[in-house]
Each structure stands twice: as C-alpha cells, then as structure tokens.
Amino acid sequence: MGNKAVPVSPEYTNYQLIGLTTLRVFIGWHFLYEGIAKMLNPYWSSAAFLLDVKWIFVGLAESIVSNPTALGLADNLNIWGLTLIGFALMLGLFSRWASVVGMVLILIYYFFTPPLVGLEYLKPREGSYIIVNKNLIEACALYVIYLFPTSNIIGLDRLIYRNQTAK
Amino acid sequence: MNENKTDSKPAGAGKTNLGRREILKSLATLPVVGVLFYNVWKKLRRDALRKTNLLSDLVKEHKAPAVVSPKNSGKYLRIGIIGYGGRGQHLVRGAGFAAPDWVETAAANAKKNKLDKGFKTFMQQEDLNLSIVGVCDLFDLRAETGLAASKNEIRPGGKPIESAKRYKHYTEMLENDDIDAVIIATPDHWHAKIVIDAARAGKHVYCEKAMTRIFQDAIAVYDVVKETGIVFQLGHQNRQVESLDRAKEIVQQGLLGPINLVEVTTNRNSPWGAWVWTIHPEGNKRTIDWDTFQEPAPTKIPFGDEALKRFFRWRMWFDYGTGLSGDLFSHEFDAVNQVMELGVPKYVSASGGIYFYKDGRDVPDVFHATFEYPDKNLTLLYSATLSSNKNRGNIFMGHDATMQIGGAGDSNISGLIVTADSESTRYKERIESGIINTRYPIYSYTPGSKQIDGVTSATAKYFANKGLVYTYREGKRVDPTHLHIKDWVDSIRENRQPKCDIEVGFHESLACHMATESYLTGRRVEWDPVKRRIV
C-alpha cells in the first residue's frame, strides 16, 4: 500500500507518536468490542439497522433483509469485519490496511443512515447531528491514521517491516 | 512540543537481531488488548451471574416445539368446507389450498415488498395429504372460488389428488360417505346445527369460533360431540402459538407468584376492524341463498339492501354473531385458559354500548366484562374498544411479577415480558441487593427475533401482536392456522383429541355467552355446573 503520498517512516515527535498511537488503539478498541459484543449476543442481527436505512441505499438494505442468506452474510461480515479490524488496529498489525477497510465499513454505516435534514429514523439517536455525525468523524479519524501510520513504530508491523528490510 | 524525534526508522534497519527494545515496541499495545479482554471477561461473568441469580434457576429453558412431524404419511383424507368466506379461505389455505386470485395477489405483494412473506409461508407449508372434495357456500362466487382453490396446483405438494364438487346445502355434503371430515366456517348462527348434523353423520369437525351463537347450543354441541366421539377442533389457533406455551411454563413454575388479576384487551380502530366489511358488488338475490342464510336466525327479514348488509357484515348483529364477546374476547379467553387452565367462570358481569358506530348494528363497540373464579382467587378482566388502536396487550398480574403478552408497541410482536414487582416477597432480597431491577424485564421472549417480517396493515398487526397470524417453529415462520388444521388432521389419523377440543371449547363458549347474557340483561350471571345452566 506504500505510495508516494504517505511515507513509510515519517518522523514524529514523541507527543505526536503518542497521540496518533492512542487514536489508533482507541478506534481499534471500539471496533473490537463492537465485534465481540455482537458475536456474544445470539440475538444480534443487522436486520434492525438495515430496516431503519434511509436515503439512497433503502432498496439494497431491504434486499439484504429479505434474503436470509444475504442477511446471514451481512451479520457475519459485520461481526468478523469489526473484530479483525479492531485487533489489527490495536495490535498494529497490517494497520494501514485495517484503517482503510475500517473507513469503508464506517462510511457504509454513514451512507446507510446519514443524518440529513428530512430523514427520520425509528431508532433514537444518542446525540444531535446534522450531516456530520460520529460515524463520519470516526471515518475521518481512520483516514488520518492511514495518512500518519504508527504501527511500524509501535505495533507488530514493526516486526514485519523489520523482516522485510532484513532480507 | 517535544522536539526530540522518535525512532521512526523501520525497526531493526541495520540490525539483524531482535533487541528487547524492538520486541517491546512491537508489542507495546498488547497490554491494552489485555485490558479490553479482561473487561469483556468481567462483563460476561457478571452477566452470567445475573442470569443465574435472576431466573435460570426458576425458568427451565425449553426448546421451541419442533414442527410436529416432518412428513405426513398418514391416511389420505377427503375434506369438505362449509362456509368459504374470508375465514374459510384462510382455513382452507391452512389445509394447503389457495384460490388462484389469492396466489396472484400474494405473489405480487411479495414482489412489491420483499418483507411480505405470506406467499412463501404458504408455499413452505407441509402437504397434509388431503383433498378438498366438497365446497358449500350460500354465495355463488365464493363457492366458485372454493372449487378453483381445490384444483389449484400452486400449492405445497403440487397437483391435488382430487378436486371439489359444489354442494348447495351442507346436508347434501354430509350425505356423501366419501367425505371424512368437514371444516365449518359459516357465520356463528349456523355452527351448532351443522356441528351436530356432521357429528351424527360421523364426520370429524373443525369448527370456527365462536363455537355457538347461544348458550343452549353450546350444551347441545358438547353432548353430541361427546356422544359420537368424533375428533372436534375449535378454531382457536392461539393453541399453536409458541409464546403462550412459554407463558404457561412461567405461570406453572410460579414465577409470577399468586395471580389474582388478569387483564385482557381488544383495541381496534378501523371500519374493517369493526366488521364494516365490503358488500360484494355481485351479491344479489340470484347469487345469494338468503333464505337458507337466515334460517336459524331469530329475526327474519326479506331480501334487500338490509339483507345484503347483514349477509356480508353479519358480525354486527346478534342474530348471526356473538358480538365482541364471542368474536374477539373468545381469542383472549382461550389464550388465558391455555396459560392458566381456568375453566368456566363462576360469575360474570358485563357492560358497554354502541358508542362509536351508530350504523344500525346491535352488538356493542365498547365492551367490558369481569369473570370471577372464587375457587382460584382470580378475576379475569376484559376491556375492548373498536375506536382506539392503543395497544394495551394482555397482563397477568402476580404478587411477585407481572407478565405482559403483546401490547408493548410494534417491537414486541407476540412476545412476552416478565417484570418483577417492587413489593414482591419472592424477589425481595434480589431486588434489595440490586440483582433485580424492577424497571427492566427479568425475562423476555420474542419468538423468531432474528427474523424480520413485514406485517403491514393495522388489523394484521393486531392479530400478529396477539400471535394469531404467525408463530415460529425452530425459528421458521409458520401460520398457526396451518398448525391448528394440521393438529386436527393428525388427531383424526391418530384417533386422539386435538389441542382445542370440545372440553376447552365448552369453557370458551360458556364464558363468552355468560358475558353476552350479562350485557343484554344488565345483571351479573352465575354458572350452575350441576344443572348446567346460567342463573
């Protein structure tokens, strides 16, 4: 994934490194526990979320809900996606990939239920949002983590890069 | 800001051996993962402990009943349908035969709304190895539709073995020795006579509720069914509803403590819900046998506009129907009877009136009744209105906990919740120690909670909330009406009595008739079990 825009080994101050690593670990924590909580709850299903979808993805959401195979797939993708991304971000393992996939996942949540003017949701929101909500902010934070990687300094990626360079 | 630059070179560049420092930096965040998992473990242990402390020592978790038997290989049966109106059509679908126009509409609905599973549920029904061989309806168009349904190949099991013949009068159908059993879905005023004649002709009977229009008929039907020994099923499909079995276990295990008051309700708020049904444009003197229709009714009127209304909206008059008591309370009564095995009440008093629908009906649209069971220390309270959709649900009020079935809004379709009582004796210590919070359910049950169904119309929602439209077997959606028909058919083959047999049918019938009697006479009535009469 290395490209010119993102240097593999930027130079951070200690504070910058602590700040960026903490952000990565906290987002990882959030993903991981969301995944584990769903895994542990035998009654959890993405159906409730999908039935409350508004805006441009209503049709897609309904198709998923009405097809048990698709719904099962969506459930598993959510559970395992969240869990694996969570692990990756926390441990600093393939973190740059994880931040991109995590961002896409969060953006899906965002675009399925965007807080746009005129859209009413069944499920009450825990705060007040207009256009920008915590999903969008978390997606943005993941973009920052992608642009400012830390896992090759603090994280298992350090070992992987080491092996690569050792060759 | 600290201007010291971090060691941001790819780790170990220039070194080949892993230093301690390298390992530490690689695994620096591992302890945080540990903290998360430690907390998850703590939470799991706490939840498990709570669950143990809450109810798992009390509620024995039972698995959902399996779909009764996988494939029905029993004796092939020939069935006749008497009364092929709305309910009759539903029952015949439960037996596996749908009219072509129903199939068309249901298939189109499924295409329009992916969440509408009515068609799929029908097609996934078990083939019961029977044919509809006789149709009797006093309205020609419905009889024709019934004949078409009996031939329709779009059904579970494919091409029917035989198709139906039309009978102008049910007595001709009963004379046919090839017919094993009949489904009776006529208006209530015809039930008793047809059940008695069918039983005497040796036919097994599935009879729609209310069992009879009047009290005396209930006694007569009971006696004849007992005497002839036929397999009799009354049409309370709630007997097949899974959540009511759960409710029964909860009550039997004493989880609610002593129960002295049970409140059941009916709320509807549409002309359809108040039985103002469409008058078929092709209903006229030629297509409707009006004289036969009104034969057992106390009031006779000549054919005309009023007769047409009465033919298609018969539930609005006591001449043909049983009012809120026999029509809708009967469902609630039978559900409570299923959960608590109540039997016939000792005293009943009822009141109400025609407060909203001033349209010529003589049955009340607001109706309340109290049913006293002194030997069980219990009052059953019924309250109904046809001009408000406020969904109140059915509530079993125990000294230690309250169980609510339905009524918690759309999210609790046919589920149940149990909430501890703040002054409970049984849960006192658990409430004081904070293990039980009386604001939250200590037990909840939502059948098929992982499945989503689009139940759209208000009336469909009403029945779904009561668990009358869909139930679940092993997480799969099944129509209780199908299960109820199947229970009857299986009982015929196995020579046993079905779930809603004449005994419980008799309880329901008497409770409803006592309430109507009290409403009409304006006094409290009492059941004399020795002389078998209402005093």
XYZ file of C-alpha atoms in Angstrom:
702
model
C 0.000 0.000 0.000
C 3.014 2.216 0.145
C 2.548 5.226 -2.090
C 4.276 8.489 -2.512
C 1.760 10.494 -0.545
C 2.388 8.514 2.596
C 5.966 7.987 3.632
C 6.554 4.605 5.249
C 8.521 6.060 8.113
C 7.582 9.616 8.916
C 9.383 11.360 11.673
C 7.141 12.106 14.625
C 7.824 13.832 17.855
C 7.126 11.657 20.906
C 3.915 13.549 21.596
C 2.759 13.129 18.028
C 3.527 9.432 18.193
C 1.667 9.031 21.489
C -1.314 10.955 20.164
C -1.568 9.036 16.900
C -0.986 5.653 18.517
C -3.593 6.350 21.171
C -6.097 7.327 18.481
C -5.352 4.114 16.581
C -5.657 1.938 19.678
C -8.880 3.594 20.854
C -10.548 3.207 17.465
C -9.336 -0.394 17.440
C -10.812 -0.881 20.893
C -14.149 0.488 19.670
C -14.187 -1.832 16.628
C -13.070 -4.877 18.568
C -15.642 -4.556 21.311
C -18.433 -3.816 18.811
C -17.472 -7.054 17.066
C -17.161 -9.116 20.232
C -20.438 -7.792 21.665
C -22.281 -8.814 18.508
C -20.544 -12.177 18.496
C -21.576 -12.859 22.081
C -25.203 -11.812 21.605
C -27.098 -14.700 19.994
C -29.988 -12.368 19.204
C -28.000 -9.703 17.444
C -28.758 -9.201 13.793
C -28.016 -6.397 11.388
C -31.695 -6.568 10.355
C -32.800 -3.922 12.861
C -30.197 -1.497 11.451
C -30.966 -2.389 7.846
C -34.701 -1.863 8.336
C -34.003 1.667 9.532
C -31.911 2.575 6.489
C -32.855 5.809 4.713
C -31.762 7.691 1.633
C -30.165 6.033 -1.392
C -29.482 2.548 -0.023
C -33.012 1.653 1.101
C -33.501 -0.833 -1.745
C -30.197 -2.567 -1.121
C -30.879 -2.792 2.620
C -34.325 -4.308 2.015
C -32.902 -6.856 -0.388
C -30.402 -7.946 2.233
C -33.022 -8.205 4.977
C -35.458 -10.159 2.846
C -32.868 -12.756 1.891
C -31.818 -14.940 4.844
C -28.528 -15.905 3.158
C -27.634 -12.297 2.439
C -28.651 -11.274 5.944
C -26.523 -14.037 7.453
C -23.615 -12.917 5.314
C -24.096 -9.285 6.335
C -24.220 -10.340 10.003
C -21.011 -12.324 9.712
C -19.211 -9.660 7.708
C -20.069 -7.146 10.403
C -19.054 -9.350 13.291
C -15.792 -10.547 11.764
C -15.001 -7.303 9.994
C -15.301 -5.308 13.194
C -13.386 -7.865 15.240
C -10.495 -8.300 12.835
C -10.132 -4.581 12.104
C -10.243 -3.979 15.853
C -7.451 -6.467 16.500
C -5.393 -5.100 13.633
C -5.623 -1.504 14.821
C -4.964 -2.332 18.448
C -2.014 -4.612 17.840
C -0.623 -2.568 14.989
C -0.828 -5.487 12.596
C -1.437 -4.552 8.951
C -2.825 -1.347 10.428
C -2.761 0.629 7.202
C -4.979 -1.931 5.509
C -7.186 -2.093 8.557
C -7.624 1.668 8.653
C -8.727 1.755 5.005
C -11.158 -1.191 5.362
C -12.442 0.234 8.650
C -13.022 3.587 6.995
C -15.002 1.956 4.198
C -17.082 -0.002 6.738
C -17.858 3.113 8.754
C -18.689 5.065 5.611
C -21.175 2.311 4.696
C -22.838 2.801 8.094
C -22.801 6.530 7.476
C -24.287 6.428 3.994
C -26.934 3.886 5.020
C -28.171 6.153 7.796
C -26.919 9.688 7.133
C -28.156 12.464 9.431
C -29.576 14.566 6.607
C -32.315 17.106 7.006
C -35.683 15.478 6.474
C -34.664 11.892 7.222
C -36.450 10.452 10.245
C -35.201 7.327 11.955
C -37.094 4.872 14.136
C -34.175 4.368 16.437
C -33.499 7.428 18.574
C -30.007 8.889 18.146
C -27.862 9.368 21.228
C -26.925 12.925 20.258
C -27.846 15.737 17.900
C -26.378 15.615 14.425
C -26.803 17.317 11.129
C -24.791 15.921 8.213
C -21.728 15.327 10.408
C -22.056 12.558 12.981
C -19.700 10.354 14.979
C -19.535 7.809 12.165
C -18.244 10.419 9.769
C -15.762 11.662 12.347
C -14.508 8.134 13.059
C -14.128 7.506 9.330
C -12.160 10.736 9.084
C -10.013 9.715 12.053
C -9.250 6.431 10.287
C -8.135 8.411 7.260
C -5.771 10.346 9.491
C -4.434 7.066 10.875
C -3.923 5.858 7.351
C -2.019 9.008 6.425
C 0.033 9.009 9.614
C 0.900 5.373 10.278
C 2.297 4.387 13.659
C 2.181 0.597 13.571
C 5.659 0.339 12.115
C 6.926 2.130 15.202
C 4.565 0.873 17.901
C 2.966 -2.357 16.823
C 3.519 -5.734 15.230
C 4.115 -4.121 11.844
C 7.459 -3.117 13.269
C 8.497 -6.776 13.190
C 7.092 -7.311 9.727
C 8.885 -4.319 8.265
C 11.980 -5.396 10.073
C 11.900 -8.784 8.412
C 11.285 -7.194 5.052
C 14.232 -4.896 5.426
C 16.366 -7.639 6.902
C 16.105 -9.564 3.658
C 6.059 20.266 21.899
C 8.912 17.918 22.436
C 11.251 18.406 19.601
C 13.006 15.086 20.076
C 12.473 12.996 17.013
C 11.250 9.485 17.540
C 12.986 6.362 16.411
C 10.883 6.064 13.326
C 13.174 4.053 11.163
C 11.751 0.719 10.141
C 12.581 -1.361 13.101
C 15.891 -3.036 13.120
C 17.157 -1.458 9.953
C 20.814 -2.175 10.088
C 20.419 -4.723 12.892
C 19.644 -8.381 12.361
C 19.000 -9.490 15.904
C 15.764 -8.627 17.647
C 16.570 -6.479 20.586
C 14.463 -6.312 23.733
C 13.606 -2.768 22.763
C 12.295 -3.917 19.404
C 10.037 -6.532 20.944
C 8.737 -4.057 23.494
C 7.846 -1.524 20.837
C 6.182 -4.144 18.671
C 4.046 -5.397 21.486
C 3.533 -2.126 23.326
C -0.215 -2.106 22.756
C -0.756 -5.736 23.706
C -1.494 -4.856 27.364
C -4.338 -2.619 26.155
C -5.844 -5.596 24.324
C -5.445 -7.486 27.580
C -7.324 -4.776 29.476
C -10.169 -4.957 26.951
C -10.415 -8.728 27.195
C -10.188 -8.676 30.968
C -13.159 -6.315 30.991
C -15.093 -8.407 28.474
C -14.492 -11.441 30.682
C -15.608 -9.470 33.755
C -18.769 -8.399 31.965
C -19.523 -11.931 30.782
C -19.091 -13.294 34.281
C -21.312 -10.571 35.694
C -23.992 -11.224 33.048
C -23.854 -14.959 33.685
C -24.109 -14.408 37.413
C -27.019 -12.034 36.956
C -28.780 -14.525 34.759
C -28.262 -17.291 37.295
C -29.461 -15.018 40.040
C -32.388 -13.811 38.002
C -34.295 -16.649 36.573
C -32.336 -19.525 35.187
C -32.840 -21.338 38.473
C -36.546 -20.723 38.018
C -37.254 -20.760 34.322
C -36.416 -24.053 32.777
C -35.498 -23.123 29.264
C -37.338 -25.318 26.843
C -36.529 -25.584 23.215
C -39.144 -24.374 20.791
C -41.515 -27.144 19.753
C -40.417 -28.866 16.599
C -42.676 -28.763 13.578
C -44.900 -31.517 14.858
C -43.830 -34.270 12.491
C -41.667 -33.982 9.413
C -43.764 -35.577 6.711
C -47.376 -36.505 6.936
C -47.655 -40.039 5.666
C -50.939 -40.868 7.377
C -54.182 -41.870 5.746
C -55.334 -39.702 2.842
C -58.344 -37.600 3.883
C -61.257 -36.061 1.993
C -62.362 -32.767 3.490
C -65.425 -30.607 2.908
C -65.552 -26.869 3.580
C -68.813 -25.326 4.727
C -68.641 -21.536 4.559
C -65.903 -20.296 2.242
C -65.798 -16.615 3.259
C -62.704 -14.767 4.474
C -62.006 -17.075 7.391
C -62.987 -20.192 5.467
C -60.492 -19.277 2.766
C -57.761 -18.851 5.364
C -58.570 -22.253 6.894
C -58.505 -23.933 3.502
C -55.142 -22.311 2.842
C -54.064 -23.745 6.183
C -55.056 -27.111 4.749
C -52.907 -26.366 1.696
C -55.267 -24.926 -0.946
C -55.319 -21.316 -2.060
C -57.650 -19.639 -4.512
C -55.927 -18.537 -7.755
C -56.626 -14.831 -7.093
C -55.119 -15.095 -3.613
C -51.996 -16.685 -5.045
C -51.754 -13.924 -7.620
C -52.142 -11.136 -5.064
C -49.806 -12.765 -2.535
C -47.129 -13.379 -5.157
C -47.450 -9.771 -6.386
C -47.229 -8.463 -2.806
C -44.092 -10.481 -2.239
C -42.578 -8.922 -5.347
C -43.551 -5.414 -4.322
C -42.477 -5.777 -0.712
C -39.628 -8.165 -0.113
C -40.546 -8.356 3.547
C -44.024 -9.723 2.791
C -43.636 -13.433 3.330
C -47.269 -14.539 3.170
C -46.840 -16.362 -0.126
C -43.579 -18.010 0.878
C -45.035 -19.108 4.213
C -47.947 -20.710 2.387
C -45.774 -22.494 -0.142
C -43.491 -23.821 2.592
C -46.394 -25.364 4.479
C -46.337 -29.083 4.924
C -48.511 -31.045 2.465
C -51.131 -32.640 4.716
C -52.072 -35.445 2.283
C -55.691 -34.441 1.851
C -58.027 -33.008 -0.756
C -60.842 -30.521 -0.559
C -63.629 -32.554 -2.156
C -66.686 -30.530 -1.202
C -67.460 -26.814 -1.074
C -70.655 -25.360 0.338
C -71.295 -21.624 0.374
C -74.523 -19.694 0.026
C -72.866 -17.085 -2.185
C -72.188 -18.460 -5.666
C -69.000 -16.509 -6.286
C -67.368 -17.777 -3.128
C -68.398 -21.341 -3.869
C -66.829 -20.997 -7.323
C -63.635 -19.608 -5.780
C -63.592 -22.586 -3.431
C -63.854 -25.008 -6.342
C -60.983 -23.203 -8.075
C -58.879 -23.383 -4.913
C -59.415 -27.129 -4.622
C -57.957 -27.562 -8.124
C -55.150 -25.015 -7.879
C -51.787 -26.642 -8.477
C -49.846 -23.745 -6.982
C -49.675 -25.208 -3.504
C -47.336 -27.109 -1.204
C -47.299 -30.653 -2.605
C -48.300 -29.706 -6.149
C -51.246 -31.106 -8.105
C -54.172 -32.001 -5.814
C -55.237 -35.661 -5.810
C -58.937 -34.789 -6.172
C -60.896 -31.597 -6.583
C -64.127 -30.372 -5.064
C -67.750 -30.672 -6.003
C -70.151 -27.933 -5.052
C -72.983 -28.642 -2.619
C -75.884 -26.198 -2.440
C -76.756 -27.306 1.067
C -74.451 -28.722 3.707
C -76.834 -31.632 4.408
C -76.133 -32.955 0.889
C -72.430 -32.816 1.631
C -72.881 -34.739 4.868
C -74.727 -37.474 2.959
C -71.590 -38.175 0.939
C -69.894 -41.122 2.643
C -66.584 -40.370 0.913
C -66.142 -37.216 2.945
C -64.172 -37.908 6.140
C -64.326 -34.537 7.820
C -65.665 -31.004 7.485
C -64.366 -27.544 8.242
C -67.155 -25.225 9.388
C -66.542 -21.519 8.851
C -70.085 -20.230 8.443
C -71.413 -17.315 10.483
C -71.856 -18.255 14.144
C -75.618 -18.788 13.982
C -75.166 -21.859 11.782
C -72.335 -23.507 13.768
C -74.343 -25.562 16.262
C -76.740 -27.139 13.802
C -74.016 -28.072 11.315
C -71.674 -29.444 14.013
C -74.470 -31.600 15.416
C -75.565 -32.887 11.989
C -71.963 -33.533 10.944
C -71.163 -35.392 14.162
C -74.283 -37.511 13.755
C -73.203 -38.245 10.172
C -69.865 -39.464 11.546
C -67.764 -36.620 10.148
C -64.905 -35.157 12.148
C -65.306 -31.424 12.658
C -63.120 -28.337 12.659
C -65.414 -25.511 13.787
C -64.500 -21.843 13.716
C -65.014 -19.866 16.918
C -67.340 -18.752 18.470
C -68.444 -22.347 18.952
C -72.145 -21.471 19.052
C -74.298 -18.368 18.823
C -76.203 -19.016 22.049
C -75.641 -20.715 25.359
C -78.152 -23.595 24.945
C -76.476 -24.631 21.705
C -73.113 -24.951 23.462
C -74.587 -27.590 25.797
C -76.140 -29.440 22.845
C -72.921 -29.389 20.809
C -70.897 -30.566 23.806
C -73.218 -33.514 24.383
C -73.332 -34.626 20.745
C -69.561 -34.388 20.256
C -69.064 -36.442 23.429
C -71.700 -38.960 22.431
C -70.483 -39.523 18.860
C -66.776 -39.460 19.759
C -65.754 -37.508 16.661
C -62.484 -35.572 16.575
C -63.514 -31.981 17.234
C -61.269 -28.951 16.976
C -62.420 -25.434 17.802
C -60.769 -22.710 15.740
C -58.531 -21.082 18.327
C -55.216 -21.202 16.535
C -53.545 -19.489 19.516
C -53.264 -23.034 20.896
C -50.363 -23.465 18.483
C -48.590 -20.253 19.447
C -45.188 -20.824 20.942
C -45.058 -17.789 23.225
C -48.228 -18.950 25.002
C -46.539 -22.260 25.789
C -43.730 -20.217 27.320
C -46.250 -18.175 29.263
C -47.788 -21.363 30.604
C -44.410 -22.665 31.797
C -43.738 -19.367 33.542
C -47.075 -19.437 35.362
C -46.748 -23.116 36.249
C -43.310 -22.546 37.708
C -44.806 -19.934 39.995
C -42.587 -17.202 38.694
C -45.310 -14.601 38.994
C -46.380 -15.620 42.484
C -50.094 -15.727 43.270
C -52.073 -14.241 40.383
C -55.321 -12.576 41.381
C -55.961 -10.400 38.376
C -55.567 -10.957 34.657
C -56.441 -8.189 32.244
C -57.039 -8.859 28.559
C -57.910 -6.293 25.944
C -59.049 -5.641 22.416
C -58.212 -2.424 20.616
C -59.123 -1.769 17.033
C -59.806 1.419 15.201
C -60.929 0.918 11.651
C -64.227 0.156 9.940
C -62.763 -3.171 8.881
C -61.845 -3.927 12.476
C -65.414 -3.067 13.441
C -66.772 -5.550 10.876
C -67.980 -2.952 8.371
C -66.908 -5.155 5.504
C -67.286 -4.702 1.779
C -70.600 -5.678 0.257
C -69.649 -7.741 -2.764
C -70.845 -5.940 -5.928
C -72.106 -9.205 -7.352
C -74.050 -10.154 -4.255
C -77.729 -10.188 -5.160
C -80.897 -12.265 -4.943
C -79.680 -14.625 -7.658
C -76.197 -15.224 -6.288
C -77.057 -15.430 -2.576
C -79.288 -18.016 -0.921
C -80.658 -15.581 1.642
C -83.438 -17.795 2.966
C -81.032 -20.544 3.942
C -78.671 -17.962 5.414
C -81.230 -16.611 7.836
C -82.902 -19.934 8.617
C -81.553 -20.280 12.212
C -81.618 -16.502 12.936
C -84.255 -15.251 15.398
C -85.123 -12.239 13.222
C -86.162 -12.870 9.628
C -86.160 -10.124 7.020
C -86.887 -10.197 3.288
C -84.020 -9.948 0.811
C -82.964 -6.354 0.055
C -80.273 -3.818 0.913
C -80.536 -4.511 4.638
C -80.231 -8.257 3.999
C -77.135 -7.666 1.852
C -75.535 -5.722 4.699
C -76.393 -8.458 7.130
C -75.065 -11.140 4.810
C -71.627 -9.546 4.372
C -71.375 -7.840 7.781
C -73.097 -10.436 9.899
C -70.792 -9.904 12.896
C -72.590 -6.619 13.561
C -75.806 -8.357 14.680
C -76.589 -10.755 17.493
C -78.960 -12.560 15.089
C -75.919 -14.150 13.428
C -72.876 -13.349 15.529
C -71.778 -13.091 19.124
C -70.513 -9.521 19.355
C -67.200 -8.539 20.919
C -67.562 -11.345 23.434
C -67.711 -14.323 21.080
C -65.835 -12.649 18.265
C -62.747 -11.203 19.902
C -62.811 -11.851 23.643
C -63.059 -15.555 22.808
C -59.463 -15.402 21.488
C -58.224 -13.747 24.655
C -60.190 -16.083 26.896
C -58.852 -19.148 25.197
C -55.294 -17.801 25.435
C -55.679 -17.255 29.196
C -57.380 -20.635 29.507
C -54.432 -22.161 27.685
C -51.945 -20.489 30.032
C -53.834 -20.902 33.319
C -56.398 -23.684 32.729
C -59.231 -21.581 34.074
C -62.361 -23.485 33.100
C -65.840 -21.959 33.233
C -66.155 -18.801 35.367
C -68.483 -18.784 38.376
C -69.818 -15.222 37.945
C -69.749 -12.824 35.030
C -70.871 -9.257 34.706
C -70.529 -7.126 31.610
C -71.288 -3.652 30.344
C -70.689 -1.468 27.324
C -72.600 0.101 24.494
C -72.710 1.211 20.898
C -70.775 4.438 21.307
C -68.951 4.982 18.029
C -70.542 3.013 15.214
C -74.105 4.320 15.056
C -74.685 2.347 11.909
C -77.601 0.131 12.779
C -75.629 -2.639 14.463
C -76.880 -4.168 17.685
C -73.592 -5.518 19.043
C -71.577 -3.165 21.284
C -68.408 -1.453 20.052
C -67.185 -0.762 23.594
C -67.465 -3.718 25.912
C -66.075 -4.780 29.289
C -66.595 -7.866 31.356
C -65.375 -9.333 34.639
C -65.122 -13.080 35.119
C -64.885 -14.330 38.694
C -63.135 -17.551 39.720
C -63.576 -17.620 43.519
C -62.048 -21.105 43.819
C -58.941 -19.855 42.009
C -58.882 -16.475 43.785
C -58.883 -14.835 40.406
C -60.659 -12.168 38.433
C -60.303 -12.068 34.676
C -60.982 -8.618 33.306
C -61.771 -7.869 29.673
C -61.876 -4.430 28.128
C -62.488 -3.692 24.465
C -62.967 -0.748 22.186
C -63.358 -0.542 18.432
C -62.483 3.156 18.267
C -58.902 3.277 19.529
C -55.807 1.461 18.398
C -53.970 1.970 21.693
C -52.347 -1.414 22.056
C -52.699 -2.488 25.679
C -51.754 -6.141 25.499
C -52.684 -8.834 27.967
C -51.350 -8.612 31.505
C -51.050 -11.325 34.128
C -50.616 -9.524 37.448
C -48.892 -11.632 40.062
C -47.801 -10.655 43.554
C -44.175 -11.260 42.614
C -44.086 -10.353 38.958
C -46.177 -9.207 36.014
C -46.233 -10.925 32.671
C -47.274 -8.945 29.621
C -48.066 -10.537 26.298
C -48.129 -8.186 23.332
C -49.019 -4.569 23.782
C -45.542 -3.079 24.096
C -45.768 -1.480 20.693
C -44.774 -2.886 17.363
C -41.456 -4.127 18.619
C -42.996 -6.822 20.799
C -44.999 -8.792 18.285
C -46.412 -11.839 20.034
C -43.581 -11.795 22.528
C -43.815 -11.660 26.285
C -42.007 -9.909 29.099
C -41.907 -10.609 32.825
C -41.132 -7.756 35.206
C -40.624 -8.188 38.952
C -42.967 -6.376 41.311
C -41.356 -3.781 43.572
C -43.169 -5.243 46.599
C -42.530 -8.863 45.672
C -41.919 -11.274 48.549
C -40.182 -13.864 46.448
C -37.694 -11.465 44.856
C -37.328 -9.167 47.887
C -33.682 -9.982 48.580
C -32.698 -9.860 44.931
C -34.390 -6.503 44.495
C -32.736 -5.101 47.644
C -29.321 -6.353 46.590
C -29.770 -4.794 43.163
C -29.679 -8.053 41.231
C -33.235 -7.440 40.054
C -34.195 -4.032 38.775
C -37.964 -3.709 38.647
C -37.718 -1.226 35.802
C -36.371 -3.841 33.431
C -37.808 -7.233 32.433
C -36.360 -10.195 34.258
C -37.393 -12.404 31.393
C -38.388 -11.664 27.862
C -39.264 -13.852 24.966
C -39.585 -12.753 21.368
C -40.241 -15.612 19.001
C -38.252 -15.503 15.795
C -36.443 -12.398 16.988
C -33.721 -12.923 14.420
C -36.254 -12.889 11.630
C -37.926 -9.885 10.174
C -41.409 -9.876 8.741
C -43.274 -7.058 7.184
C -46.722 -7.154 8.732
C -48.325 -4.138 7.229
C -51.992 -3.398 7.857
C -53.229 -2.296 11.264
C -55.549 -5.295 11.558
C -52.794 -7.691 10.564
C -50.649 -6.059 13.244
C -53.456 -6.501 15.751
C -53.573 -10.226 15.140
C -49.806 -10.534 14.875
C -49.452 -8.892 18.276
C -51.839 -11.454 19.657
C -49.743 -14.117 17.983
C -52.639 -15.178 15.810
C -51.077 -14.647 12.422
C -47.616 -16.127 12.704
C -45.811 -18.309 15.120
C -42.377 -19.811 14.946
C -41.101 -23.336 14.869
C -37.343 -23.674 15.126
C -37.064 -20.044 14.128
C -39.085 -20.571 10.955
C -42.261 -18.626 10.414
C -45.390 -20.759 10.328
C -49.043 -19.803 10.150
C -50.725 -21.016 13.380
C -53.894 -21.647 11.353
C -51.957 -24.226 9.346
C -50.628 -25.814 12.541
C -54.125 -25.868 14.009
C -55.584 -27.602 10.946
C -52.625 -29.969 10.979
C -53.191 -30.749 14.661
C -56.804 -31.644 13.816
C -55.844 -33.783 10.790
C -53.132 -35.577 12.787
C -55.633 -36.197 15.582
C -58.076 -37.795 13.134
C -55.330 -40.120 11.897
C -54.059 -40.932 15.361
C -57.540 -41.126 16.899
C -56.799 -38.626 19.671
C -58.242 -35.270 20.676
C -56.614 -32.075 19.326
C -55.381 -29.121 21.378
C -58.615 -27.116 21.293
C -61.030 -29.967 21.896
C -64.645 -29.842 22.998
C -63.730 -29.503 26.698
C -61.812 -26.244 26.308
C -64.212 -25.182 23.562
C -67.010 -25.547 26.077
C -65.185 -23.306 28.586
C -64.724 -20.621 25.934
C -68.276 -20.842 24.728
C -69.766 -20.562 28.198
C -67.538 -17.696 29.296
C -68.484 -15.727 26.168
C -72.199 -16.475 26.422
C -72.293 -15.537 30.094
C -70.722 -12.167 29.261
C -73.195 -11.530 26.450
C -76.089 -12.621 28.663
C -74.948 -10.219 31.370
C -74.564 -7.385 28.855
C -78.006 -7.958 27.371
C -79.826 -8.380 30.697
C -77.822 -5.850 32.677
C -77.230 -8.192 35.625
C -74.498 -10.419 36.989
C -74.924 -14.031 35.897
C -73.817 -17.235 37.563
C -72.919 -20.638 36.132
C -74.619 -23.616 37.772
C -72.375 -26.564 36.848
C -74.752 -29.163 38.295
C -77.863 -28.149 36.402
C -75.705 -26.842 33.549
C -77.461 -23.535 33.224
C -76.925 -19.802 33.651
C -78.742 -18.326 36.637
